[in-house]
Short mmCIF file of C-alpha atoms and ligand atoms in Angstrom, two decimals:
data_model
loop_
_atom_site.label_atom_id
_atom_site.label_comp_id
_atom_site.label_asym_id
_atom_site.label_seq_id
_atom_site.Cartn_x
_atom_site.Cartn_y
_atom_site.Cartn_z
CA MET A 213 7.26 -16.43 -23.20
CA LYS A 214 8.77 -12.94 -23.10
CA ILE A 215 6.91 -10.60 -20.77
CA LEU A 216 6.98 -6.84 -20.15
CA VAL A 217 5.51 -5.63 -16.84
CA ILE A 218 4.55 -1.95 -16.57
CA GLY A 219 4.62 -0.24 -13.16
CA THR A 220 6.87 0.58 -10.21
CA GLY A 221 5.28 -0.74 -7.03
CA ALA A 222 5.51 -3.74 -4.72
CA ARG A 223 2.51 -5.12 -6.61
CA GLU A 224 4.60 -5.17 -9.78
CA HIS A 225 7.55 -6.64 -7.85
CA ALA A 226 5.23 -9.43 -6.67
CA LEU A 227 4.04 -10.01 -10.25
CA VAL A 228 7.61 -10.08 -11.56
CA ARG A 229 8.69 -12.41 -8.75
CA SER A 230 5.93 -14.90 -9.59
CA LEU A 231 6.64 -14.64 -13.32
CA ALA A 232 10.35 -15.20 -12.69
CA GLN A 233 9.49 -18.50 -11.00
CA ASP A 234 7.44 -19.67 -14.01
CA PRO A 235 9.52 -21.99 -16.24
CA ALA A 236 7.52 -20.84 -19.30
CA VAL A 237 8.97 -17.34 -18.95
CA THR A 238 12.15 -16.94 -21.00
CA ALA A 239 12.66 -13.17 -20.64
CA LEU A 240 11.35 -10.59 -18.18
CA HIS A 241 11.33 -6.86 -18.77
CA ALA A 242 9.87 -4.12 -16.60
CA ALA A 243 9.25 -0.43 -17.15
CA PRO A 244 10.13 1.64 -15.31
CA GLY A 245 10.34 -0.85 -12.41
CA ASN A 246 12.39 -0.30 -9.25
CA PRO A 247 15.67 -1.62 -7.80
CA GLY A 248 14.01 -4.78 -6.44
CA ILE A 249 12.35 -5.56 -9.76
CA GLY A 250 15.69 -4.86 -11.42
CA GLN A 251 17.17 -7.93 -9.72
CA LEU A 252 14.74 -10.13 -11.67
CA ALA A 253 13.95 -8.23 -14.87
CA THR A 254 15.66 -5.94 -17.36
CA LEU A 255 14.51 -2.38 -16.60
CA HIS A 256 13.57 0.19 -19.24
CA PRO A 257 12.66 3.85 -18.82
CA LEU A 258 9.05 4.62 -19.82
CA ASP A 259 6.39 7.28 -19.40
CA ILE A 260 3.74 4.78 -18.32
CA LEU A 261 0.90 6.97 -19.65
CA ASP A 262 2.35 6.99 -23.16
CA GLY A 263 0.68 4.17 -25.08
CA ARG A 264 2.80 4.62 -28.20
CA ALA A 265 6.01 4.44 -26.18
CA ALA A 266 4.75 1.35 -24.36
CA ALA A 267 3.88 -0.35 -27.66
CA ALA A 268 7.28 0.59 -29.11
CA LEU A 269 9.06 -0.84 -26.07
CA ALA A 270 6.99 -4.02 -26.21
CA ARG A 271 7.98 -4.46 -29.86
CA GLU A 272 11.63 -3.67 -29.16
CA VAL A 273 11.88 -6.38 -26.47
CA ALA A 274 9.73 -8.74 -28.61
CA ALA A 275 7.26 -9.15 -25.76
CA ASP A 276 4.66 -11.89 -26.16
CA LEU A 277 2.63 -10.43 -23.31
CA VAL A 278 2.45 -7.02 -21.64
CA VAL A 279 1.12 -6.87 -18.08
CA ILE A 280 -0.06 -3.43 -16.98
CA GLY A 281 -0.04 -2.97 -13.19
CA PRO A 282 -1.48 0.47 -12.26
CA GLU A 283 -4.84 2.03 -13.08
CA ALA A 284 -3.66 5.29 -14.63
CA PRO A 285 -2.15 3.76 -17.82
CA LEU A 286 -5.13 1.42 -18.15
CA VAL A 287 -7.62 4.28 -18.02
CA ALA A 288 -5.36 6.25 -20.39
CA GLY A 289 -5.70 3.47 -22.97
CA VAL A 290 -2.13 2.17 -22.88
CA GLY A 291 -3.51 -1.37 -23.19
CA ASP A 292 -5.36 -0.41 -26.38
CA ALA A 293 -2.17 0.99 -27.95
CA VAL A 294 -0.22 -2.19 -27.18
CA ARG A 295 -3.04 -4.43 -28.42
CA GLU A 296 -3.24 -2.41 -31.65
CA ALA A 297 0.43 -3.25 -32.15
CA GLY A 298 -0.61 -6.91 -32.21
CA ILE A 299 0.76 -7.84 -28.78
CA ASP A 300 -1.24 -9.66 -26.07
CA VAL A 301 -2.08 -7.48 -23.09
CA PHE A 302 -3.15 -8.42 -19.59
CA GLY A 303 -5.25 -5.43 -18.57
CA PRO A 304 -8.50 -3.89 -19.77
CA SER A 305 -9.05 -1.44 -22.61
CA GLY A 306 -9.47 2.21 -21.67
CA ALA A 307 -13.23 1.82 -22.12
CA ALA A 308 -13.43 -1.24 -19.84
CA ALA A 309 -11.09 0.34 -17.25
CA MET A 310 -13.82 2.96 -16.72
CA LEU A 311 -15.17 0.50 -14.15
CA GLU A 312 -12.41 2.01 -12.01
CA GLY A 313 -12.02 5.33 -13.84
CA SER A 314 -15.56 6.53 -13.19
CA LYS A 315 -17.51 5.72 -10.05
CA SER A 316 -20.77 6.81 -11.67
CA PHE A 317 -20.12 4.51 -14.64
CA ALA A 318 -19.37 1.62 -12.26
CA LYS A 319 -22.64 2.32 -10.43
CA GLU A 320 -24.55 2.40 -13.71
CA VAL A 321 -23.06 -0.95 -14.79
CA MET A 322 -23.80 -2.48 -11.39
CA GLU A 323 -27.37 -1.31 -11.57
CA ALA A 324 -27.82 -2.69 -15.07
CA ALA A 325 -26.24 -5.99 -14.04
CA GLY A 326 -28.19 -6.29 -10.76
CA VAL A 327 -25.01 -6.28 -8.65
CA PRO A 328 -25.49 -5.55 -4.92
CA THR A 329 -23.90 -2.23 -3.98
CA ALA A 330 -24.58 0.87 -1.89
CA ARG A 331 -27.49 3.00 -3.11
CA ALA A 332 -26.06 6.13 -4.68
CA PHE A 333 -26.77 9.41 -6.44
CA THR A 334 -24.52 11.01 -9.05
CA CYS A 335 -24.66 14.78 -8.43
CA THR A 336 -23.39 17.84 -10.26
CA THR A 337 -24.96 20.67 -8.23
CA ARG A 338 -24.87 21.83 -4.61
CA GLU A 339 -28.61 21.38 -4.31
CA HIS A 340 -28.48 17.78 -5.48
CA ILE A 341 -25.49 17.06 -3.21
CA GLU A 342 -27.40 18.40 -0.21
CA SER A 343 -30.53 16.42 -0.95
CA ALA A 344 -28.46 13.24 -1.47
CA LEU A 345 -26.60 13.74 1.84
CA ASP A 346 -29.90 14.23 3.64
CA GLU A 347 -31.47 11.23 1.94
CA PHE A 348 -28.81 8.89 3.40
CA GLY A 349 -27.87 10.72 6.62
CA ALA A 350 -24.59 10.24 8.52
CA PRO A 351 -22.06 8.72 8.14
CA TYR A 352 -21.73 10.40 4.75
CA VAL A 353 -19.83 8.81 1.85
CA VAL A 354 -18.74 11.26 -0.85
CA LYS A 355 -16.69 10.09 -3.85
CA ALA A 356 -15.16 12.10 -6.67
CA ASP A 357 -16.35 10.54 -9.90
CA GLY A 358 -12.99 10.21 -11.69
CA LEU A 359 -9.58 8.75 -10.84
CA ALA A 360 -8.22 10.76 -7.93
CA ALA A 361 -5.15 8.73 -6.97
CA GLY A 362 -7.16 7.56 -3.98
CA LYS A 363 -7.80 11.08 -2.71
CA GLY A 364 -11.37 11.21 -3.92
CA VAL A 365 -13.28 9.46 -1.15
CA VAL A 366 -14.40 11.08 2.11
CA VAL A 367 -16.28 9.10 4.73
CA THR A 368 -17.34 11.39 7.55
CA ALA A 369 -19.96 12.02 10.20
CA ASP A 370 -19.59 15.79 9.60
CA ARG A 371 -22.17 17.06 7.09
CA ALA A 372 -20.30 20.32 6.47
CA GLU A 373 -17.16 18.37 5.59
CA ALA A 374 -19.13 16.03 3.34
CA LEU A 375 -20.73 18.98 1.57
CA ALA A 376 -17.41 20.78 1.19
CA HIS A 377 -15.82 17.70 -0.42
CA GLY A 378 -18.85 17.26 -2.68
CA GLU A 379 -18.65 20.88 -3.80
CA ALA A 380 -14.92 20.62 -4.39
CA CYS A 381 -15.52 17.55 -6.57
CA VAL A 382 -18.03 19.34 -8.81
CA SER A 383 -16.12 22.63 -8.96
CA VAL A 384 -14.38 21.58 -12.17
CA PRO A 385 -16.81 21.95 -15.11
CA GLY A 386 -18.03 18.60 -16.38
CA SER A 387 -17.18 16.72 -13.19
CA ALA A 388 -19.55 14.88 -10.88
CA VAL A 389 -19.64 13.40 -7.41
CA VAL A 390 -21.17 10.16 -6.18
CA ILE A 391 -22.93 10.30 -2.80
CA GLU A 392 -23.77 6.92 -1.43
CA GLU A 393 -25.12 4.99 1.49
CA TYR A 394 -22.62 4.00 4.20
CA LEU A 395 -21.71 0.32 4.29
CA ASP A 396 -20.88 -1.28 7.64
CA GLY A 397 -18.90 -4.49 8.09
CA PRO A 398 -15.45 -5.86 7.24
CA GLU A 399 -13.97 -5.31 3.80
CA VAL A 400 -12.67 -8.10 1.56
CA SER A 401 -10.73 -7.86 -1.70
CA LEU A 402 -11.41 -10.52 -4.32
CA PHE A 403 -9.43 -10.44 -7.56
CA CYS A 404 -11.20 -12.00 -10.53
CA ILE A 405 -9.13 -12.83 -13.62
CA CYS A 406 -11.28 -12.18 -16.69
CA ASP A 407 -10.87 -12.77 -20.41
CA GLY A 408 -13.96 -10.90 -21.51
CA THR A 409 -16.36 -13.78 -20.88
CA THR A 410 -14.90 -16.23 -18.34
CA VAL A 411 -14.08 -15.37 -14.71
CA VAL A 412 -11.43 -17.16 -12.64
CA PRO A 413 -11.27 -16.00 -9.02
CA LEU A 414 -8.08 -15.78 -6.99
CA GLU A 415 -8.20 -16.33 -3.22
CA PRO A 416 -9.69 -13.49 -1.15
CA ALA A 417 -7.50 -11.19 0.94
CA GLN A 418 -7.98 -8.40 3.42
CA ASP A 419 -6.25 -5.03 3.26
CA PHE A 420 -5.51 -2.65 6.18
CA LYS A 421 -6.16 0.82 4.84
CA ARG A 422 -5.59 3.02 7.87
CA ALA A 423 -2.12 4.26 8.79
CA LEU A 424 -2.12 3.33 12.48
CA ASP A 425 -2.76 0.32 14.69
CA GLY A 426 -6.35 -0.38 15.61
CA ASP A 427 -7.57 1.08 12.30
CA GLN A 428 -6.76 4.60 13.47
CA GLY A 429 -5.27 7.53 11.57
CA PRO A 430 -5.71 8.53 7.96
CA ASN A 431 -6.50 6.22 5.08
CA THR A 432 -3.52 5.08 3.02
CA GLY A 433 -2.91 3.01 -0.10
CA GLY A 434 -2.79 -0.02 2.23
CA MET A 435 -0.46 -0.81 5.15
CA GLY A 436 -0.67 -4.60 5.04
CA ALA A 437 -2.74 -7.57 3.98
CA TYR A 438 -3.26 -11.26 4.61
CA SER A 439 -4.70 -14.32 2.94
CA PRO A 440 -6.54 -16.66 3.43
CA LEU A 441 -9.42 -15.31 5.50
CA PRO A 442 -10.11 -18.13 7.98
CA TRP A 443 -13.17 -16.30 9.34
CA ALA A 444 -14.89 -15.85 5.99
CA ASP A 445 -17.83 -17.90 4.73
CA PRO A 446 -16.34 -20.64 2.51
CA ASN A 447 -19.02 -19.77 -0.07
CA LEU A 448 -17.96 -16.13 -0.27
CA THR A 449 -15.98 -16.51 -3.49
CA ALA A 450 -18.73 -18.47 -5.23
CA GLN A 451 -21.24 -15.86 -4.13
CA VAL A 452 -19.13 -12.99 -5.47
CA ILE A 453 -18.59 -14.76 -8.79
CA ALA A 454 -22.28 -15.46 -9.25
CA SER A 455 -23.72 -12.17 -8.02
CA VAL A 456 -20.95 -9.68 -8.85
CA ALA A 457 -18.20 -10.72 -11.26
CA GLU A 458 -20.11 -12.76 -13.85
CA PRO A 459 -23.03 -10.32 -14.21
CA THR A 460 -20.57 -7.40 -14.50
CA ILE A 461 -18.46 -9.16 -17.13
CA ALA A 462 -21.59 -10.11 -19.08
CA GLU A 463 -22.84 -6.51 -18.95
CA MET A 464 -19.47 -5.15 -20.16
CA ALA A 465 -19.43 -7.67 -23.04
CA LYS A 466 -23.00 -6.74 -23.96
CA ARG A 467 -21.92 -3.08 -24.16
CA GLY A 468 -19.17 -3.97 -26.62
CA THR A 469 -16.40 -3.25 -24.09
CA PRO A 470 -15.41 -6.70 -22.81
CA PHE A 471 -13.31 -6.64 -19.65
CA VAL A 472 -9.92 -8.39 -19.86
CA GLY A 473 -7.65 -8.31 -16.83
CA VAL A 474 -8.32 -8.23 -13.08
CA LEU A 475 -11.73 -7.17 -11.91
CA TYR A 476 -10.86 -6.19 -8.34
CA CYS A 477 -14.04 -6.55 -6.31
CA GLY A 478 -13.79 -4.43 -3.16
CA LEU A 479 -16.55 -5.79 -0.95
CA ALA A 480 -18.15 -4.94 2.37
CA LEU A 481 -19.73 -7.80 4.31
CA THR A 482 -22.57 -5.80 5.82
CA SER A 483 -25.32 -6.80 8.22
CA GLN A 484 -27.59 -6.73 5.14
CA GLY A 485 -25.31 -9.00 3.10
CA MET A 486 -22.36 -8.58 0.77
CA ARG A 487 -22.12 -5.30 -1.18
CA VAL A 488 -19.61 -3.94 -3.69
CA VAL A 489 -17.75 -0.92 -2.26
CA GLU A 490 -15.76 -0.34 -5.42
CA PHE A 491 -14.39 -1.93 -8.55
CA ASN A 492 -10.79 -1.55 -9.58
CA ALA A 493 -9.50 -2.61 -12.97
CA ARG A 494 -6.15 -4.00 -11.76
CA PHE A 495 -4.48 -6.01 -9.03
CA GLY A 496 -4.64 -4.42 -5.55
CA ASP A 497 -1.59 -3.35 -3.61
CA PRO A 498 -0.70 -4.80 -1.05
CA GLU A 499 -3.19 -7.69 -1.43
CA THR A 500 -1.41 -9.01 -4.55
CA GLN A 501 1.70 -9.60 -2.47
CA VAL A 502 -0.11 -12.17 -0.28
CA VAL A 503 -2.38 -13.67 -2.93
CA LEU A 504 0.47 -14.42 -5.34
CA ALA A 505 2.59 -15.78 -2.48
CA ARG A 506 0.00 -18.57 -2.22
CA LEU A 507 -0.69 -19.25 -5.91
CA GLU A 508 1.01 -22.46 -7.06
CA THR A 509 -0.18 -22.43 -10.68
CA PRO A 510 2.51 -20.75 -12.82
CA LEU A 511 1.30 -17.19 -13.34
CA ALA A 512 2.31 -16.45 -16.94
CA GLY A 513 -0.05 -18.99 -18.46
CA VAL A 514 -2.97 -17.61 -16.44
CA LEU A 515 -2.35 -14.03 -17.54
CA GLN A 516 -1.77 -15.08 -21.15
CA ALA A 517 -4.99 -17.14 -21.19
CA ALA A 518 -6.89 -14.07 -19.97
CA ALA A 519 -5.27 -11.90 -22.63
CA ARG A 520 -6.12 -14.44 -25.36
CA GLY A 521 -9.66 -15.24 -24.26
CA THR A 522 -8.91 -18.87 -23.37
CA LEU A 523 -9.48 -18.92 -19.60
CA ALA A 524 -12.26 -21.50 -19.98
CA ALA A 525 -9.68 -24.07 -21.12
CA LEU A 526 -7.36 -23.41 -18.16
CA PRO A 527 -7.17 -26.20 -15.53
CA PRO A 528 -8.33 -25.11 -12.05
CA LEU A 529 -5.79 -22.99 -10.18
CA THR A 530 -3.87 -24.67 -7.39
CA TRP A 531 -3.15 -22.95 -4.09
CA SER A 532 -0.72 -23.52 -1.29
CA SER A 533 -2.37 -24.28 2.04
CA ASP A 534 0.12 -21.83 3.57
CA ALA A 535 -0.95 -18.44 4.83
CA ALA A 536 0.71 -15.17 3.84
CA VAL A 537 0.94 -11.83 5.62
CA THR A 538 2.47 -8.66 4.25
CA VAL A 539 3.46 -5.61 6.26
CA VAL A 540 4.20 -2.31 4.53
CA LEU A 541 7.14 -0.20 5.62
CA ALA A 542 6.31 3.42 4.79
CA SER A 543 8.55 6.47 4.91
CA ALA A 544 8.35 9.31 7.43
CA GLY A 545 5.33 11.55 6.89
CA TYR A 546 3.26 9.04 4.92
CA PRO A 547 0.44 9.38 3.91
CA ALA A 548 0.27 13.19 4.12
CA THR A 549 3.74 13.50 2.62
CA SER A 550 6.63 11.16 2.08
CA ARG A 551 10.34 11.46 2.65
CA SER A 552 12.93 10.29 0.18
CA GLY A 553 16.61 9.54 0.61
CA ASP A 554 16.57 7.58 3.88
CA PRO A 555 19.07 4.68 3.56
CA ILE A 556 17.58 1.17 3.87
CA THR A 557 19.66 -1.69 5.26
CA GLY A 558 19.11 -5.29 6.33
CA ILE A 559 17.09 -6.60 3.38
CA GLU A 560 19.41 -9.55 2.70
CA ASP A 561 19.35 -10.62 6.34
CA ALA A 562 15.57 -10.27 6.39
CA GLU A 563 14.98 -12.65 3.49
CA VAL A 564 15.21 -15.91 5.44
CA ASP A 565 12.64 -18.41 6.74
CA GLY A 566 9.91 -17.79 4.20
CA ALA A 567 10.19 -14.00 4.16
CA ALA A 568 10.45 -11.92 0.99
CA VAL A 569 11.08 -8.20 0.72
CA LEU A 570 9.33 -6.50 -2.18
CA HIS A 571 10.30 -3.00 -3.25
CA ALA A 572 7.91 -0.11 -3.89
CA GLY A 573 9.31 3.39 -3.30
CA THR A 574 13.03 2.63 -3.37
CA ALA A 575 15.90 4.03 -5.40
CA LEU A 576 19.60 3.32 -5.78
CA VAL A 577 21.69 6.45 -5.21
CA ASP A 578 25.42 5.93 -5.71
CA GLY A 579 24.94 2.24 -4.96
CA THR A 580 23.00 2.85 -1.74
CA LEU A 581 19.38 1.76 -1.47
CA VAL A 582 17.23 4.63 -0.20
CA SER A 583 13.56 5.43 0.27
CA ASN A 584 11.88 7.10 -2.68
CA GLY A 585 8.17 7.43 -1.98
CA GLY A 586 5.40 6.80 0.53
CA ARG A 587 5.18 3.04 0.70
CA VAL A 588 8.78 1.85 0.53
CA LEU A 589 8.77 -1.93 1.04
CA SER A 590 6.26 -4.77 1.40
CA ILE A 591 7.61 -7.50 3.65
CA VAL A 592 5.88 -10.82 2.99
CA GLY A 593 5.92 -13.71 5.45
CA THR A 594 4.50 -17.15 4.77
CA GLY A 595 3.82 -19.99 7.18
CA THR A 596 1.54 -22.91 7.84
CA ASP A 597 -1.03 -20.56 9.36
CA LEU A 598 -1.55 -16.83 9.80
CA ARG A 599 0.29 -16.87 13.14
CA ASP A 600 3.43 -18.31 11.59
CA ALA A 601 3.14 -16.04 8.56
CA ARG A 602 2.84 -13.00 10.86
CA VAL A 603 5.86 -14.06 12.85
CA ALA A 604 7.86 -14.47 9.63
CA ALA A 605 6.81 -11.08 8.29
CA TYR A 606 7.45 -9.17 11.52
CA ARG A 607 10.76 -10.95 12.16
CA ALA A 608 11.93 -9.80 8.74
CA LEU A 609 10.63 -6.28 9.29
CA ASP A 610 12.60 -6.08 12.56
CA VAL A 611 15.85 -6.71 10.71
CA ILE A 612 15.31 -3.85 8.27
CA GLU A 613 16.55 -0.39 9.24
CA MET A 614 15.25 2.84 7.72
CA THR A 615 15.20 6.16 9.57
CA GLY A 616 11.65 7.39 10.11
CA GLY A 617 10.15 4.13 8.83
CA GLN A 618 6.60 3.45 9.97
CA SER A 619 4.51 0.30 9.89
CA ARG A 620 1.52 -1.19 11.66
CA SER A 621 2.11 -3.82 14.32
CA ASP A 622 -1.35 -5.41 14.10
CA ILE A 623 -1.59 -6.68 10.52
CA ALA A 624 -3.57 -9.96 10.59
CA ALA A 625 -3.39 -9.97 14.39
CA LYS A 626 -7.10 -10.53 15.01
CA ALA A 627 -7.50 -13.07 12.24
CA SER A 628 -4.47 -15.03 13.46
CA ARG A 629 -6.08 -15.26 16.89
CA GLY A 630 -9.15 -16.78 15.28
CA ALA A 631 -11.33 -13.69 15.56
CA THR A 632 -14.27 -13.80 13.19
CA ALA A 633 -13.58 -10.57 11.34
CA THR A 634 -11.90 -7.22 11.65
CA SER A 635 -13.59 -3.99 12.53
CA ALA A 636 -16.27 -2.23 10.56
CA ILE A 637 -15.24 0.32 7.96
CA PRO A 638 -14.12 3.32 10.02
CA VAL A 639 -15.59 6.79 9.73
CA VAL A 640 -12.72 9.16 9.12
CA PRO A 641 -12.52 12.89 8.69
CA ASN A 642 -9.60 12.46 6.29
CA PRO A 643 -9.85 11.73 2.61
CA SER A 644 -8.30 8.41 1.68
CA VAL A 645 -4.82 8.83 0.33
CA LYS A 646 -3.10 6.28 -1.81
CA ASP A 647 0.49 6.24 -2.89
CA ALA A 648 2.19 9.06 -4.64
P1 AMP B 808 -12.79 3.59 -2.85
O1 AMP B 808 -11.89 4.64 -3.42
O2 AMP B 808 -14.14 3.53 -3.45
O3 AMP B 808 -12.04 2.34 -2.71
O4 AMP B 808 -13.01 3.95 -1.30
C1 AMP B 808 -11.92 4.02 -0.42
C2 AMP B 808 -12.33 3.49 0.92
O5 AMP B 808 -13.40 4.29 1.46
C3 AMP B 808 -12.90 2.08 0.88
O6 AMP B 808 -11.94 1.10 0.86
C4 AMP B 808 -13.72 2.06 2.14
O7 AMP B 808 -12.91 1.83 3.27
C5 AMP B 808 -14.27 3.47 2.20
N1 AMP B 808 -15.59 3.47 1.58
C6 AMP B 808 -15.90 3.59 0.28
N2 AMP B 808 -17.22 3.49 0.07
C7 AMP B 808 -17.79 3.31 1.28
C8 AMP B 808 -19.15 3.14 1.73
N3 AMP B 808 -20.19 3.17 0.90
N4 AMP B 808 -19.34 2.96 3.05
C9 AMP B 808 -18.31 2.97 3.91
N5 AMP B 808 -17.01 3.13 3.55
C10 AMP B 808 -16.75 3.28 2.25
N1 LIG B 809 -5.27 -2.04 -1.67
C1 LIG B 809 -6.14 -1.11 -2.26
C2 LIG B 809 -5.90 -0.83 -3.67
O1 LIG B 809 -5.07 -1.43 -4.32
O2 LIG B 809 -6.58 0.03 -4.21
#
């Protein structure tokens, strides 16, 4: 099978790494990729929002399957353009990707499908925003309706700040804002592989969204993750499939926009029960790095079965009993800004004893590997339990040098000590900021 992966992050490096280990894969291409991905796949330049160019590239490399990593091309309909060219695509149509592309649409689908989520109002005027804020009270949760590269969500105890964000969101004609009830409790990410009708769950993971230790500082695209979740209810996955993923997939099929790809269920385990915080239409970053590190079933066949609508015939997935922890190394200034051009050394020495270094914002300049973005590397450690996996990840991180590099020192720390869960979702005055 010849595969083209679209994207540039550590998530795509993790996908390419797993695909490279699959004996069914005979050729791997990536566009535009990054220097780490380039060690495993042939790289091609591409404007990832240009569906025609993506389809042309897929034809040129005779791809049997195109895997689209990030949300922006999915929402822009790049998957549709490639499918129209007669090539299998892992990733939803533009219409189905609206589950991520519009928070109000996701809420409407959840309501129709009876999926548990925060109560919410979709508002377009200041008056409605104010009445919605007062209906729920603090902490306030205010979400721009459309894709906002992660900058659209404000969770705050400050009503004036909540109102200001709400007004900013509706200032563009035709735009809306979703105001919703605050959800307490730890967050879990569950990726569900879907072929339009059948749902196959991957193992759950937990992401660390805040920049600093102890869940302090601004929100980021994600500073680390781990899997499995030893503290979680063993029935969690079954519960999410039955009450979230399957009803959502059935509702999307009923609407004539079947969902093919990853339905990323972002969940809060609240005192009232499990609730959906958000849907994404793609693999999460950095959770993918730990989930795929534990998947034993060759990946290409799973993605192809989803693309072809044959997931029901797939044998059950097999998982390593190992644990995996990933720690993100970010550049100076992240998440507010990011610094490029800092040389990175030590990667080869770091990749020992079950550690892997996945590239995100890196570039090769005159043969030297340098930082080139906010999140620069994802360092993945595996081990027989979370403690060993943490040790492996942090040992590898220690060996890597990059001026101004920042990382959290407490990824998976509580869970590896056997604590039941991590802290409740924090109330932050900052908007969440994902990667540039
Ligand atoms: P989203 O863009 O919807 O993923 O939201 C980004 C982050 O904001 C989530 O991962 C949560 O940490 C936080 N968040 C979103 N919705 C809520 C909510 N209803 N209650 C509390 N925190 C939330
Ligand atoms: N890890 C959060 C995300 O991928 O959106």
